[in-house]
Tab-separated table of C-alpha atoms in Angstrom:
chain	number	residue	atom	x	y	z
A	662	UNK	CA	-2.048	40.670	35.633
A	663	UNK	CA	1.357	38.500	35.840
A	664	UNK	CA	-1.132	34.814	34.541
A	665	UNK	CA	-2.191	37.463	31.634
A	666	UNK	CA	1.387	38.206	30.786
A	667	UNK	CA	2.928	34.576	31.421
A	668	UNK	CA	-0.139	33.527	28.968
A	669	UNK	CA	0.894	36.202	26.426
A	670	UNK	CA	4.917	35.071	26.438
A	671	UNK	CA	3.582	31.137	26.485
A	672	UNK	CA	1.359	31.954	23.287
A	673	UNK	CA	4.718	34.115	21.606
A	674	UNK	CA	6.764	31.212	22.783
A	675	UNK	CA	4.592	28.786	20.518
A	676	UNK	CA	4.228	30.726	17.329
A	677	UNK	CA	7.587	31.476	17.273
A	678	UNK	CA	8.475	27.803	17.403
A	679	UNK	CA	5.899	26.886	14.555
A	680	UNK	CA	7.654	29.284	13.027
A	681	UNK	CA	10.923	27.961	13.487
A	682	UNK	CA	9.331	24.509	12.097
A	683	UNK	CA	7.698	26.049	9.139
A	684	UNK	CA	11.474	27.670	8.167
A	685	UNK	CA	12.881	25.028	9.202
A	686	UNK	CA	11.048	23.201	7.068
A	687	UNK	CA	10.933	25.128	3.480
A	688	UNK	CA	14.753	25.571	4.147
A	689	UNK	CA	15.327	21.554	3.760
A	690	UNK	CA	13.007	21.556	0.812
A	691	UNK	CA	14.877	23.967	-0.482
A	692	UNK	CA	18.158	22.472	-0.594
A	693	UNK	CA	16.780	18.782	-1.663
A	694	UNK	CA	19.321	18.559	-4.827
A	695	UNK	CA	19.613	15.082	-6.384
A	696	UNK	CA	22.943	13.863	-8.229
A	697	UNK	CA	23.613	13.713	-12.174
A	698	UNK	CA	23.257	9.943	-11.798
A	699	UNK	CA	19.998	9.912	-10.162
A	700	UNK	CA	18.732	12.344	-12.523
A	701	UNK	CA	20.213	9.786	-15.220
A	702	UNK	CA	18.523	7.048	-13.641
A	703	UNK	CA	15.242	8.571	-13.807
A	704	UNK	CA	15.464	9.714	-17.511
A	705	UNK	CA	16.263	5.769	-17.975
A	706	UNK	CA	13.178	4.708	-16.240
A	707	UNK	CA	11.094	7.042	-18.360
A	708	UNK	CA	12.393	6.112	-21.591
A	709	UNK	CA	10.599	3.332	-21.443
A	710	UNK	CA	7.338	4.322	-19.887
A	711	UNK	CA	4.693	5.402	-22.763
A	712	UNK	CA	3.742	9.093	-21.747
A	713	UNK	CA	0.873	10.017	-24.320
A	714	UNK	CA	-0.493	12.912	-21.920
A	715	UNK	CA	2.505	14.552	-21.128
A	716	UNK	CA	2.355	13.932	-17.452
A	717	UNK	CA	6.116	12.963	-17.160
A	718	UNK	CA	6.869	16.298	-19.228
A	719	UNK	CA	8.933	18.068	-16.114
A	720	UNK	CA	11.345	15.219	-16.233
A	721	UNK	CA	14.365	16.212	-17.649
A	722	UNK	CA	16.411	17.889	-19.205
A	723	UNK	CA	19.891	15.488	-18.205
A	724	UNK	CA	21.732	16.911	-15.634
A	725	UNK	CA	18.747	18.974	-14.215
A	726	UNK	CA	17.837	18.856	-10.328
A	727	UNK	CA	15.259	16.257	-10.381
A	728	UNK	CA	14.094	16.900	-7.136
A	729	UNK	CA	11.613	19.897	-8.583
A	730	UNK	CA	10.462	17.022	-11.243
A	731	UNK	CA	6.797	15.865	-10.950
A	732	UNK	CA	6.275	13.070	-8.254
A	733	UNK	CA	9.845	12.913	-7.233
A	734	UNK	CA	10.600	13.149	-3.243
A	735	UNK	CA	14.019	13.912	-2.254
A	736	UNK	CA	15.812	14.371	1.411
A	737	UNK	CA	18.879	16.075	1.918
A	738	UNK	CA	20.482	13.527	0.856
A	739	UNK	CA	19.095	12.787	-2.406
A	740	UNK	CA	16.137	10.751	-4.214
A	741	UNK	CA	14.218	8.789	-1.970
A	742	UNK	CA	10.237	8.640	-3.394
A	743	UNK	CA	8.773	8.208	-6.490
A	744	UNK	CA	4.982	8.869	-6.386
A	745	UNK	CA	3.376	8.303	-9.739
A	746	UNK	CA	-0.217	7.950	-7.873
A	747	UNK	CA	-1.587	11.410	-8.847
A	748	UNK	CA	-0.152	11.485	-11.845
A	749	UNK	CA	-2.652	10.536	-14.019
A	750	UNK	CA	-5.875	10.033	-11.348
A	751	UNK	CA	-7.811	8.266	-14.219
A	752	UNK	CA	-7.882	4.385	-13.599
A	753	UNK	CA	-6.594	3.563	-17.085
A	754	UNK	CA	-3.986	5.651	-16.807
A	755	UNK	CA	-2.301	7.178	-20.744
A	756	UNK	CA	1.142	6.522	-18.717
A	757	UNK	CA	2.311	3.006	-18.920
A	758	UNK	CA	5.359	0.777	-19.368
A	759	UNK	CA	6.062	0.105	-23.364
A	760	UNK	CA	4.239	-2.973	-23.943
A	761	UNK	CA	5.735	-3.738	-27.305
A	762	UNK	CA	8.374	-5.657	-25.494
A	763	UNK	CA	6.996	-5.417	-21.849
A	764	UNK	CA	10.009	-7.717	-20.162
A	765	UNK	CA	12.640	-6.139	-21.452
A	766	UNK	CA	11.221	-2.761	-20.295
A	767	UNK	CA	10.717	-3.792	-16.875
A	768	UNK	CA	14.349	-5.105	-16.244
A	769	UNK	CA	15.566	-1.574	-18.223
A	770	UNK	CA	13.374	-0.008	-15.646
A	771	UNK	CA	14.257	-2.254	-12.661
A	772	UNK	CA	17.890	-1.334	-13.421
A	773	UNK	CA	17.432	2.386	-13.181
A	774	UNK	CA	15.182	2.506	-10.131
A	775	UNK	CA	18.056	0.145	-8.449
A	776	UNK	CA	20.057	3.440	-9.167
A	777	UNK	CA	18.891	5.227	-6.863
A	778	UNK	CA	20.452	4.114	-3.714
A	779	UNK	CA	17.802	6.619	-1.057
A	780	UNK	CA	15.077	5.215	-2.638
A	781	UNK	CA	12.571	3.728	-0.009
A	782	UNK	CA	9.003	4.120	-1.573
A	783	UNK	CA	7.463	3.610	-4.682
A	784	UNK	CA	4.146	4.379	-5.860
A	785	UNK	CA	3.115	3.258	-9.288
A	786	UNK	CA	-0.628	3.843	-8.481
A	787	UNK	CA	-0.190	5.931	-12.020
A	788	UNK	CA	1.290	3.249	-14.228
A	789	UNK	CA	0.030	0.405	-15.910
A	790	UNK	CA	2.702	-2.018	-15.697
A	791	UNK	CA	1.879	-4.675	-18.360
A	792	UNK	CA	5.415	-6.681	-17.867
A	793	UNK	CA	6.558	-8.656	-14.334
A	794	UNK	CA	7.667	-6.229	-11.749
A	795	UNK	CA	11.245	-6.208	-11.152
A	796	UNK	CA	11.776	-7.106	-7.925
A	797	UNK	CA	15.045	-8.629	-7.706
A	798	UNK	CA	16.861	-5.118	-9.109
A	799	UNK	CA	14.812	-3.196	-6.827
A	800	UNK	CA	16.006	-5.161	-3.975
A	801	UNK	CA	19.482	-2.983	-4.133
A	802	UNK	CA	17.534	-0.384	-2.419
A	803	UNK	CA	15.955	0.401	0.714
A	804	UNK	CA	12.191	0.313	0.193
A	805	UNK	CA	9.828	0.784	3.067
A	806	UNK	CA	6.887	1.020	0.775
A	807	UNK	CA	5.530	-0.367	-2.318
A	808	UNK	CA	2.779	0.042	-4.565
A	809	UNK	CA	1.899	-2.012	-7.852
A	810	UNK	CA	-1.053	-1.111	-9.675
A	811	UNK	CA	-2.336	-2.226	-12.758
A	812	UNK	CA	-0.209	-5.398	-13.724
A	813	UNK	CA	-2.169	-7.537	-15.794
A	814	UNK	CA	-1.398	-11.646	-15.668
A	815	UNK	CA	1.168	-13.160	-14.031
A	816	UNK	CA	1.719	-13.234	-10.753
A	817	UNK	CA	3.336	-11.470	-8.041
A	818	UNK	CA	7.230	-12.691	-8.197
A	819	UNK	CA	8.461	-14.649	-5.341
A	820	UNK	CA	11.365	-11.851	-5.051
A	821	UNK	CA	9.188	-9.872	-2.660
A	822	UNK	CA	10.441	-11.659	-0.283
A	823	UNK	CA	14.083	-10.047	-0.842
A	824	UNK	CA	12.163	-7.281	0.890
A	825	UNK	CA	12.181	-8.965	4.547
A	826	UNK	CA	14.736	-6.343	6.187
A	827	UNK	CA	12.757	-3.046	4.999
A	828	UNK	CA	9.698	-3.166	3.188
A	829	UNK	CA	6.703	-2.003	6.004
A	830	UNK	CA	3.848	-1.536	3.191
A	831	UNK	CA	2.898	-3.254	0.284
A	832	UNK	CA	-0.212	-2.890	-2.016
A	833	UNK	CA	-1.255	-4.576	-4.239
A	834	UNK	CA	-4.238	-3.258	-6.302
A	835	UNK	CA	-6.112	-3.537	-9.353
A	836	UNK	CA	-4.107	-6.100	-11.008
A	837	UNK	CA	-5.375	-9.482	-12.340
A	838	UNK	CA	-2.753	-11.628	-10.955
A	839	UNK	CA	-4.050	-15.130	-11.269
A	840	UNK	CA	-2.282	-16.954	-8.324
A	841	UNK	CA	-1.954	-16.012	-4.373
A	842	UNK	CA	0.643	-13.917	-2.894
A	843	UNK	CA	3.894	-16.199	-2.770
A	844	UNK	CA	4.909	-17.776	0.286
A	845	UNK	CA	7.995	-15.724	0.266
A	846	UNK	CA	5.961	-13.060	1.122
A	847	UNK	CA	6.168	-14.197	4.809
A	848	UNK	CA	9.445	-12.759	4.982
A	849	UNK	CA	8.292	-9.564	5.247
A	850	UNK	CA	9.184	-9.575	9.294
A	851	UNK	CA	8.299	-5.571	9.250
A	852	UNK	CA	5.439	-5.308	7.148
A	853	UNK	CA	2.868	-3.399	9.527
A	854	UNK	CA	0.411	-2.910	6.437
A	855	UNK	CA	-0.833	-4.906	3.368
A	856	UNK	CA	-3.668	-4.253	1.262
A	857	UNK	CA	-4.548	-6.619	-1.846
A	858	UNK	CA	-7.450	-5.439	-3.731
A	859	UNK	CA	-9.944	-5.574	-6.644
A	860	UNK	CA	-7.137	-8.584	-8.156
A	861	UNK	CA	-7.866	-11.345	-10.087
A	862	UNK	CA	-6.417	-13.816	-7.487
A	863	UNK	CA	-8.438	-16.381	-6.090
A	864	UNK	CA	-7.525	-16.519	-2.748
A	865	UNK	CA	-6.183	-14.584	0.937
A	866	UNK	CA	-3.115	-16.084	2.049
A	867	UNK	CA	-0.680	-17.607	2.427
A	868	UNK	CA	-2.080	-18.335	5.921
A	869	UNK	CA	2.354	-18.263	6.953
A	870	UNK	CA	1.024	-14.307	7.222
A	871	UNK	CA	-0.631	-14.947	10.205
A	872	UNK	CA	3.114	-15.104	11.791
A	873	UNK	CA	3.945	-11.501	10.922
A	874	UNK	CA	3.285	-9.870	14.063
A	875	UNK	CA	4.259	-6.351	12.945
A	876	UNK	CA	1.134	-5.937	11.159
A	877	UNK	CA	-1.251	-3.470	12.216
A	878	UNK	CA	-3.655	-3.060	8.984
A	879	UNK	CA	-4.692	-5.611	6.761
A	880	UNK	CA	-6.978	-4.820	3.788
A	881	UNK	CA	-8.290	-7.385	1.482
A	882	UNK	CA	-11.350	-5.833	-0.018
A	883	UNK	CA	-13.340	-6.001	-3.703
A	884	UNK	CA	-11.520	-9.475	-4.809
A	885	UNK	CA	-14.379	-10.930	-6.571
A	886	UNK	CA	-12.612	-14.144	-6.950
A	887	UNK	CA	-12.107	-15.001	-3.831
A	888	UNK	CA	-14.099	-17.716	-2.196
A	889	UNK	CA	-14.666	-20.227	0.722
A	890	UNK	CA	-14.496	-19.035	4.125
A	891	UNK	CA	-13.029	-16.379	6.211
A	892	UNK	CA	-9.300	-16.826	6.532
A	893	UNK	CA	-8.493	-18.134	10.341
A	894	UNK	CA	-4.904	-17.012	9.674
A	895	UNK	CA	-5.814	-13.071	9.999
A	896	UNK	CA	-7.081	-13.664	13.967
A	897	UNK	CA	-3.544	-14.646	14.469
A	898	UNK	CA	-2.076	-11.148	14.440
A	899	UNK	CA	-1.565	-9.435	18.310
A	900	UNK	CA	-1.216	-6.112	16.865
A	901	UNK	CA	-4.074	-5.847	13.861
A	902	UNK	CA	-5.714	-2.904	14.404
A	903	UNK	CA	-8.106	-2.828	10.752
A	904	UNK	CA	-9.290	-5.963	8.766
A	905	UNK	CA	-10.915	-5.406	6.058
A	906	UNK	CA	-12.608	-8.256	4.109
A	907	UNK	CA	-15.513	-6.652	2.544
A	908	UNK	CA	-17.262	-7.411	-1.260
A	909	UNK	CA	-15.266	-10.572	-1.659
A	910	UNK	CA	-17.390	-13.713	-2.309
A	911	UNK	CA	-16.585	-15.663	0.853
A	912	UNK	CA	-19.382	-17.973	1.933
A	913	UNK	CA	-20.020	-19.826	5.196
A	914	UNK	CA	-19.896	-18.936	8.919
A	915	UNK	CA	-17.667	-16.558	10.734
A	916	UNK	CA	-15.277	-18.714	12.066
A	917	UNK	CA	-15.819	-18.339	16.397
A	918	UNK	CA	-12.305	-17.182	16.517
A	919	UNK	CA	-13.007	-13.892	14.938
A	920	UNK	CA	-14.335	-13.371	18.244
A	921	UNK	CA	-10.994	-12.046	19.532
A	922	UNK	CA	-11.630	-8.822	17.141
A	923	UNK	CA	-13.907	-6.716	19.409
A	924	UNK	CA	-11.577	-4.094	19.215
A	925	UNK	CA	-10.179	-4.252	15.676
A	926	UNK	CA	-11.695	-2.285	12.807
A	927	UNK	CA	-13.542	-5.094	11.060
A	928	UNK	CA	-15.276	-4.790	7.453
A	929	UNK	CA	-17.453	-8.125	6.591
A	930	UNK	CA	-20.029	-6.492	4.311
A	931	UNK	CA	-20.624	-7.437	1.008
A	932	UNK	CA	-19.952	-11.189	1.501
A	933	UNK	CA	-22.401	-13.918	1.248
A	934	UNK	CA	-21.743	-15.167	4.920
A	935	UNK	CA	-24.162	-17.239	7.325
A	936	UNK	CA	-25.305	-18.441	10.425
A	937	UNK	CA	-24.715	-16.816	14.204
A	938	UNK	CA	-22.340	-14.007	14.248
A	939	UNK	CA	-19.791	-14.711	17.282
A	940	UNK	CA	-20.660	-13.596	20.786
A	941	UNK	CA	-17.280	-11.550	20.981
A	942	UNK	CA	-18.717	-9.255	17.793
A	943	UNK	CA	-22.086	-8.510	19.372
A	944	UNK	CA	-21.026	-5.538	20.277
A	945	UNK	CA	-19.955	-4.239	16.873
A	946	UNK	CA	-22.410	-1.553	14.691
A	947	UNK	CA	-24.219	-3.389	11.962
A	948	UNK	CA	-22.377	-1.849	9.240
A	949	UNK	CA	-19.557	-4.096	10.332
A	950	UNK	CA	-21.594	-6.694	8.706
A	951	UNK	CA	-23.342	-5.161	6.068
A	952	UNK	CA	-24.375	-5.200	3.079
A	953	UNK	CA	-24.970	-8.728	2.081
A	954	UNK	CA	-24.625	-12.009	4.384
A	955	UNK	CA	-28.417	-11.602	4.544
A	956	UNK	CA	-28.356	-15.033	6.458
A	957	UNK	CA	-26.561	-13.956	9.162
A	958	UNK	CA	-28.116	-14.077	12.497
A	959	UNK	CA	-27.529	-12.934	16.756
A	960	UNK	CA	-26.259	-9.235	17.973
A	961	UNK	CA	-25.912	-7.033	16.421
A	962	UNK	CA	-28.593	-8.028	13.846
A	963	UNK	CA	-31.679	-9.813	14.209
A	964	UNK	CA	-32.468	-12.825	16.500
A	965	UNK	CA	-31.340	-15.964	14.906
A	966	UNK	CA	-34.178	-18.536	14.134
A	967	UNK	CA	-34.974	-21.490	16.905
């Protein structure tokens, strides 16, 4: 009788503190009020983003709390994510930055972003971004994440590297950036993850990545351009967790280091990869491996020829 009652105040204990969470929590929503100059700084950054679908629509009017605005994210203590990635889910996206005179929009929308002093994430999964991202304004604030979709040309600035004391993910997707990463992009001490996918560029790298030992989850998937052999570099890393190299065009053997990933997440497929697959994977599931790289051989495919 006294277990069934102890079990009956233990289970009133817990869903009163879930409720306390759950109050706790709508109560800080609640009171998430952004300043007149943030809400200035965000009417800046979409006068100069080409809305034809209306998505942006909630954003305004001047003066308004722009923390009920669509894809804003505010703490108590003001602005602090912009998430444009489910703004307009269709890949070419009918919100983008004016491209009758794409440079001059990007700084105009560098400067008001750099406004916004809580600001540690920014998603532009929604945006085509046809001028150079602006970096070097964006540095004034404290980002922890970044996404850039959709960027056309160029390259990725060196200024990422202004980034080194903060940023802890970075993607870069669906652009058709026609050079590398920058090496300044080693100065990311605290990234923990990177992804760089379906680009233009023609190669993984710069191999000064493999000194970033925060990183945890590295995916570097669908870039058709990219050729040559598996990047050494990546086996470097004492805390990767998930590598994912898969429908690139890299050619060759798997480089006997890879070994050392028996117990990291590992996506090969789609490749055109040969030869005996190192004894340390053997133990991996063949989709690790496939599709493609039809000419590789040894556990945990097929026997390789004598």
């Amino acid at each position: 009788m006294a277990t069934g009652t102890a079990s009956r105040e233990h289970n009133g204990y817990i869903a009163l503190l879930l409720l306390c969470v759950v109050l706790t929590t709508f109560s800080h929503s609640a009171m998430a009020q952004c300043s007149a100059a943030e809400s200035a700084a965000l009417l800046k950054f979409k006068s100069v983003l080409v809305d034809t679908s209306g998505d942006l629509a909630t954003w305004g009017p001047a003066g308004a709390n722009c923390c009920s605005w669509r894809g804003i994210k505010c703490s108590a203590t003001g602005v602090e994510a912009i998430d444009l990635a489910s703004t307009a889910p269709a890949l070419n996206s009918a919100v983008e930055l004016d491209p009758q005179n794409a440079e001059a929009s990007s700084n105009i929308a560098g400067d008001a972003l750099a406004a916004l002093p809580q600001l540690s994430s920014i998603r532009t999964d929604g945006i085509t971004w046809p001028g150079p991202v602006p970096l070097r304004q964006l540095s004034k604030v404290p980002l922890r994440e970044l996404v850039i979709r959709n960027a056309p040309g160029g390259h990725l600035p060196s200024d990422i590297g202004t980034f080194g004391g903060t940023l802890e993910r970075l993607v870069v997707t669906g652009t058709n950036y026609k050079t590398g990463l920058p090496s300044s992009v080693c100065k990311l001490t605290k990234l923990k993850f990177l992804e760089v996918s379906s680009t233009g560029m023609p190669s993984l790298g710069p191999s000064c990545l493999g000194k970033i030992t925060s990183l945890e989850e590295v995916r570097m998937q669908n870039n058709h351009k990219v050729t040559g052999g598996l990047p050494v570099w990546l086996t470097s890393l004492p805390n990767l967790k998930v590598l994912d190299l898969s429908n690139n065009a890299h050619s060759g053997n798997i480089p006997v280091q890879y070994g050392k990933l028996a117990n990291v997440d590992l996506h090969l497929g789609g490749n055109h990869l040969a030869s005996r697959i190192p004894a340390g994977l053997s133990g991996k599931p063949e989709a690790t491996f496939r599709p493609g790289n039809e000419k590789l051989c040894g556990a945990p495919l097929g026997e390789c020829p004598v």
